[in-house]
């Protein structure tokens, strides 16, 4: 109850203690111990999809975009100014933060979280050094399933991004369907932050404590034998699925 009140309200520990009749030190110990316990069990709740065909089918229902395993994006969680290495935590908007990367499924459930990087880091760098990138490099391709990301990410064989200058009609259709499908991660971030108001406050610690707080196949597409890089596969998707005459 104490920890839920802290996470949901974003109130000071002293205020929560006064409300519940507890002293500040007790509230602090309870919150720390519960967060530690939750982090130990995080893999029970944040899991990569196991039924890949079902996941692809659920994403396909949004806008007809095939073979999607997840939508990826980053969001900044504000923190108090750290006492060490402060410049690395200042993001492009000028305030200190953690750049939190997340992947979600079509139902808006987080399937991967990475809260290890300071605010100055670009989304593409966070992704390139993440476990989910390593996993996709080993296992992800057009046949096994891909991720959707915005233009801040590189277009790779397992990560589809929008066309930056879509001149062809099927490229524009691709971009529209990409945006509709990928928006699930933005809605998931929004719901997450509305539910846990602590994420609107300045988290006290930029290291471990903050990380704890944050921490059907389509037949035609599977027959692709062309250029096995991100742009080649992206062009194939646009021509195969969105080129309506």
mmCIF file of N, CA and C in Angstrom, residues 174-232:
data_model
loop_
_atom_site.group_PDB
_atom_site.id
_atom_site.type_symbol
_atom_site.label_atom_id
_atom_site.label_comp_id
_atom_site.label_asym_id
_atom_site.label_seq_id
_atom_site.Cartn_x
_atom_site.Cartn_y
_atom_site.Cartn_z
ATOM 1 N N UNK A 174 2.712 2.909 -46.981
ATOM 2 C CA UNK A 174 3.579 2.240 -45.999
ATOM 3 C C UNK A 174 3.748 3.133 -44.770
ATOM 4 N N UNK A 175 4.089 4.398 -44.997
ATOM 5 C CA UNK A 175 4.322 5.309 -43.878
ATOM 6 C C UNK A 175 3.080 5.489 -43.009
ATOM 7 N N UNK A 176 1.909 5.601 -43.642
ATOM 8 C CA UNK A 176 0.675 5.759 -42.856
ATOM 9 C C UNK A 176 0.418 4.539 -41.987
ATOM 10 N N UNK A 177 0.557 3.353 -42.578
ATOM 11 C CA UNK A 177 0.320 2.120 -41.819
ATOM 12 C C UNK A 177 1.389 1.920 -40.752
ATOM 13 N N UNK A 178 2.613 2.323 -41.069
ATOM 14 C CA UNK A 178 3.701 2.266 -40.091
ATOM 15 C C UNK A 178 3.357 3.136 -38.883
ATOM 16 N N UNK A 179 2.900 4.366 -39.144
ATOM 17 C CA UNK A 179 2.595 5.292 -38.052
ATOM 18 C C UNK A 179 1.445 4.790 -37.193
ATOM 19 N N UNK A 180 0.391 4.285 -37.840
ATOM 20 C CA UNK A 180 -0.759 3.768 -37.092
ATOM 21 C C UNK A 180 -0.339 2.611 -36.201
ATOM 22 N N UNK A 181 0.474 1.710 -36.735
ATOM 23 C CA UNK A 181 0.882 0.518 -35.990
ATOM 24 C C UNK A 181 1.855 0.868 -34.873
ATOM 25 N N UNK A 182 2.820 1.730 -35.173
ATOM 26 C CA UNK A 182 3.850 2.059 -34.190
ATOM 27 C C UNK A 182 3.312 2.906 -33.038
ATOM 28 N N UNK A 183 2.191 3.583 -33.253
ATOM 29 C CA UNK A 183 1.676 4.485 -32.219
ATOM 30 C C UNK A 183 1.310 3.771 -30.928
ATOM 31 N N UNK A 184 1.198 2.449 -30.950
ATOM 32 C CA UNK A 184 0.879 1.709 -29.728
ATOM 33 C C UNK A 184 1.924 1.955 -28.645
ATOM 34 N N UNK A 185 3.193 2.125 -29.014
ATOM 35 C CA UNK A 185 4.229 2.344 -28.000
ATOM 36 C C UNK A 185 4.064 3.730 -27.374
ATOM 37 N N UNK A 186 3.654 4.718 -28.154
ATOM 38 C CA UNK A 186 3.432 6.053 -27.598
ATOM 39 C C UNK A 186 2.246 6.055 -26.638
ATOM 40 N N UNK A 187 1.192 5.331 -27.008
ATOM 41 C CA UNK A 187 0.030 5.239 -26.114
ATOM 42 C C UNK A 187 0.384 4.479 -24.842
ATOM 43 N N UNK A 188 1.246 3.479 -24.981
ATOM 44 C CA UNK A 188 1.667 2.698 -23.811
ATOM 45 C C UNK A 188 2.480 3.553 -22.852
ATOM 46 N N UNK A 189 3.398 4.362 -23.391
ATOM 47 C CA UNK A 189 4.145 5.289 -22.547
ATOM 48 C C UNK A 189 3.197 6.251 -21.832
ATOM 49 N N UNK A 190 2.208 6.777 -22.558
ATOM 50 C CA UNK A 190 1.273 7.723 -21.961
ATOM 51 C C UNK A 190 0.478 7.112 -20.827
ATOM 52 N N UNK A 191 -0.003 5.898 -21.023
ATOM 53 C CA UNK A 191 -0.773 5.215 -19.974
ATOM 54 C C UNK A 191 0.113 4.925 -18.770
ATOM 55 N N UNK A 192 1.357 4.525 -19.023
ATOM 56 C CA UNK A 192 2.321 4.227 -17.965
ATOM 57 C C UNK A 192 2.544 5.461 -17.090
ATOM 58 N N UNK A 193 2.742 6.597 -17.718
ATOM 59 C CA UNK A 193 3.025 7.812 -16.959
ATOM 60 C C UNK A 193 1.788 8.347 -16.240
ATOM 61 N N UNK A 194 0.619 8.131 -16.826
ATOM 62 C CA UNK A 194 -0.604 8.557 -16.123
ATOM 63 C C UNK A 194 -0.867 7.695 -14.897
ATOM 64 N N UNK A 195 -0.522 6.431 -14.992
ATOM 65 C CA UNK A 195 -0.785 5.510 -13.890
ATOM 66 C C UNK A 195 0.181 5.738 -12.740
ATOM 67 N N UNK A 196 1.434 6.025 -13.052
ATOM 68 C CA UNK A 196 2.459 6.202 -12.027
ATOM 69 C C UNK A 196 2.974 7.640 -12.084
ATOM 70 N N UNK A 197 2.376 8.496 -11.289
ATOM 71 C CA UNK A 197 2.707 9.918 -11.342
ATOM 72 C C UNK A 197 4.118 10.207 -10.873
ATOM 73 N N UNK A 198 4.746 9.267 -10.205
ATOM 74 C CA UNK A 198 6.136 9.459 -9.802
ATOM 75 C C UNK A 198 7.013 9.740 -11.018
ATOM 76 N N UNK A 199 6.610 9.253 -12.180
ATOM 77 C CA UNK A 199 7.393 9.448 -13.399
ATOM 78 C C UNK A 199 7.322 10.879 -13.903
ATOM 79 N N UNK A 200 6.391 11.683 -13.358
ATOM 80 C CA UNK A 200 6.329 13.098 -13.704
ATOM 81 C C UNK A 200 7.182 13.930 -12.753
ATOM 82 N N UNK A 201 7.638 13.325 -11.667
ATOM 83 C CA UNK A 201 8.465 14.035 -10.704
ATOM 84 C C UNK A 201 9.927 13.889 -11.091
ATOM 85 N N UNK A 202 10.795 14.461 -10.279
ATOM 86 C CA UNK A 202 12.226 14.278 -10.483
ATOM 87 C C UNK A 202 12.673 13.115 -9.615
ATOM 88 N N UNK A 203 13.083 12.015 -10.240
ATOM 89 C CA UNK A 203 13.571 10.882 -9.470
ATOM 90 C C UNK A 203 14.869 11.276 -8.783
ATOM 91 N N UNK A 204 15.026 10.786 -7.563
ATOM 92 C CA UNK A 204 16.145 11.236 -6.752
ATOM 93 C C UNK A 204 17.489 10.700 -7.200
ATOM 94 N N UNK A 205 17.511 9.493 -7.750
ATOM 95 C CA UNK A 205 18.785 8.872 -8.073
ATOM 96 C C UNK A 205 18.884 8.601 -9.566
ATOM 97 N N UNK A 206 19.996 8.993 -10.206
ATOM 98 C CA UNK A 206 20.163 8.729 -11.627
ATOM 99 C C UNK A 206 20.753 7.372 -11.929
ATOM 100 N N UNK A 207 20.953 6.533 -10.902
ATOM 101 C CA UNK A 207 21.594 5.244 -11.165
ATOM 102 C C UNK A 207 20.646 4.104 -10.850
ATOM 103 N N UNK A 208 20.997 3.258 -9.859
ATOM 104 C CA UNK A 208 20.256 2.023 -9.645
ATOM 105 C C UNK A 208 18.810 2.273 -9.250
ATOM 106 N N UNK A 209 18.553 3.194 -8.330
ATOM 107 C CA UNK A 209 17.185 3.398 -7.856
ATOM 108 C C UNK A 209 16.267 3.852 -8.981
ATOM 109 N N UNK A 210 16.741 4.756 -9.808
ATOM 110 C CA UNK A 210 15.913 5.228 -10.913
ATOM 111 C C UNK A 210 15.671 4.127 -11.926
ATOM 112 N N UNK A 211 16.693 3.319 -12.186
ATOM 113 C CA UNK A 211 16.519 2.205 -13.117
ATOM 114 C C UNK A 211 15.485 1.222 -12.594
ATOM 115 N N UNK A 212 15.465 1.027 -11.283
ATOM 116 C CA UNK A 212 14.485 0.115 -10.695
ATOM 117 C C UNK A 212 13.072 0.651 -10.915
ATOM 118 N N UNK A 213 12.901 1.959 -10.718
ATOM 119 C CA UNK A 213 11.579 2.550 -10.883
ATOM 120 C C UNK A 213 11.074 2.380 -12.330
ATOM 121 N N UNK A 214 12.040 2.516 -13.202
ATOM 122 C CA UNK A 214 11.664 2.489 -14.621
ATOM 123 C C UNK A 214 11.652 1.033 -15.175
ATOM 124 N N UNK A 215 12.491 0.204 -14.347
ATOM 125 C CA UNK A 215 12.797 -1.036 -15.085
ATOM 126 C C UNK A 215 11.603 -1.997 -15.530
ATOM 127 N N UNK A 216 -0.459 -13.767 -37.502
ATOM 128 C CA UNK A 216 -0.268 -14.939 -38.356
ATOM 129 C C UNK A 216 0.738 -14.618 -39.434
ATOM 130 N N UNK A 217 1.632 -15.519 -39.742
ATOM 131 C CA UNK A 217 2.615 -15.140 -40.753
ATOM 132 C C UNK A 217 1.926 -14.749 -42.043
ATOM 133 N N UNK A 218 2.495 -13.861 -42.814
ATOM 134 C CA UNK A 218 1.927 -13.414 -44.077
ATOM 135 C C UNK A 218 2.723 -14.072 -45.189
ATOM 136 N N UNK A 219 2.047 -14.909 -45.966
ATOM 137 C CA UNK A 219 2.749 -15.795 -46.896
ATOM 138 C C UNK A 219 3.616 -15.046 -47.895
ATOM 139 N N UNK A 220 3.078 -14.025 -48.543
ATOM 140 C CA UNK A 220 3.858 -13.332 -49.565
ATOM 141 C C UNK A 220 5.139 -12.740 -48.997
ATOM 142 N N UNK A 221 5.046 -12.184 -47.837
ATOM 143 C CA UNK A 221 6.219 -11.549 -47.249
ATOM 144 C C UNK A 221 7.314 -12.527 -46.924
ATOM 145 N N UNK A 222 6.951 -13.720 -46.534
ATOM 146 C CA UNK A 222 7.949 -14.703 -46.152
ATOM 147 C C UNK A 222 8.699 -15.274 -47.339
ATOM 148 N N UNK A 223 8.269 -14.918 -48.543
ATOM 149 C CA UNK A 223 8.936 -15.425 -49.733
ATOM 150 C C UNK A 223 9.982 -14.457 -50.268
ATOM 151 N N UNK A 224 10.334 -13.449 -49.487
ATOM 152 C CA UNK A 224 11.293 -12.447 -49.953
ATOM 153 C C UNK A 224 12.696 -13.019 -50.023
ATOM 154 N N UNK A 225 13.339 -12.893 -51.201
ATOM 155 C CA UNK A 225 14.703 -13.383 -51.392
ATOM 156 C C UNK A 225 15.621 -12.288 -51.905
ATOM 157 N N UNK A 226 15.205 -11.052 -51.759
ATOM 158 C CA UNK A 226 15.987 -9.946 -52.294
ATOM 159 C C UNK A 226 17.078 -9.487 -51.346
ATOM 160 N N UNK A 227 17.430 -8.229 -51.479
ATOM 161 C CA UNK A 227 18.513 -7.649 -50.704
ATOM 162 C C UNK A 227 18.206 -7.726 -49.210
ATOM 163 N N UNK A 228 19.104 -8.354 -48.454
ATOM 164 C CA UNK A 228 18.828 -8.632 -47.045
ATOM 165 C C UNK A 228 19.355 -7.519 -46.134
ATOM 166 N N UNK A 229 18.986 -6.287 -46.452
ATOM 167 C CA UNK A 229 19.296 -5.197 -45.535
ATOM 168 C C UNK A 229 18.009 -4.444 -45.237
ATOM 169 N N UNK A 230 18.085 -3.489 -44.335
ATOM 170 C CA UNK A 230 16.872 -2.823 -43.898
ATOM 171 C C UNK A 230 16.127 -2.125 -45.014
ATOM 172 N N UNK A 231 16.841 -1.381 -45.852
ATOM 173 C CA UNK A 231 16.168 -0.617 -46.898
ATOM 174 C C UNK A 231 15.586 -1.527 -47.970
ATOM 175 N N UNK A 232 16.296 -2.614 -48.292
ATOM 176 C CA UNK A 232 15.773 -3.564 -49.265
ATOM 177 C C UNK A 232 14.491 -4.210 -48.790
#
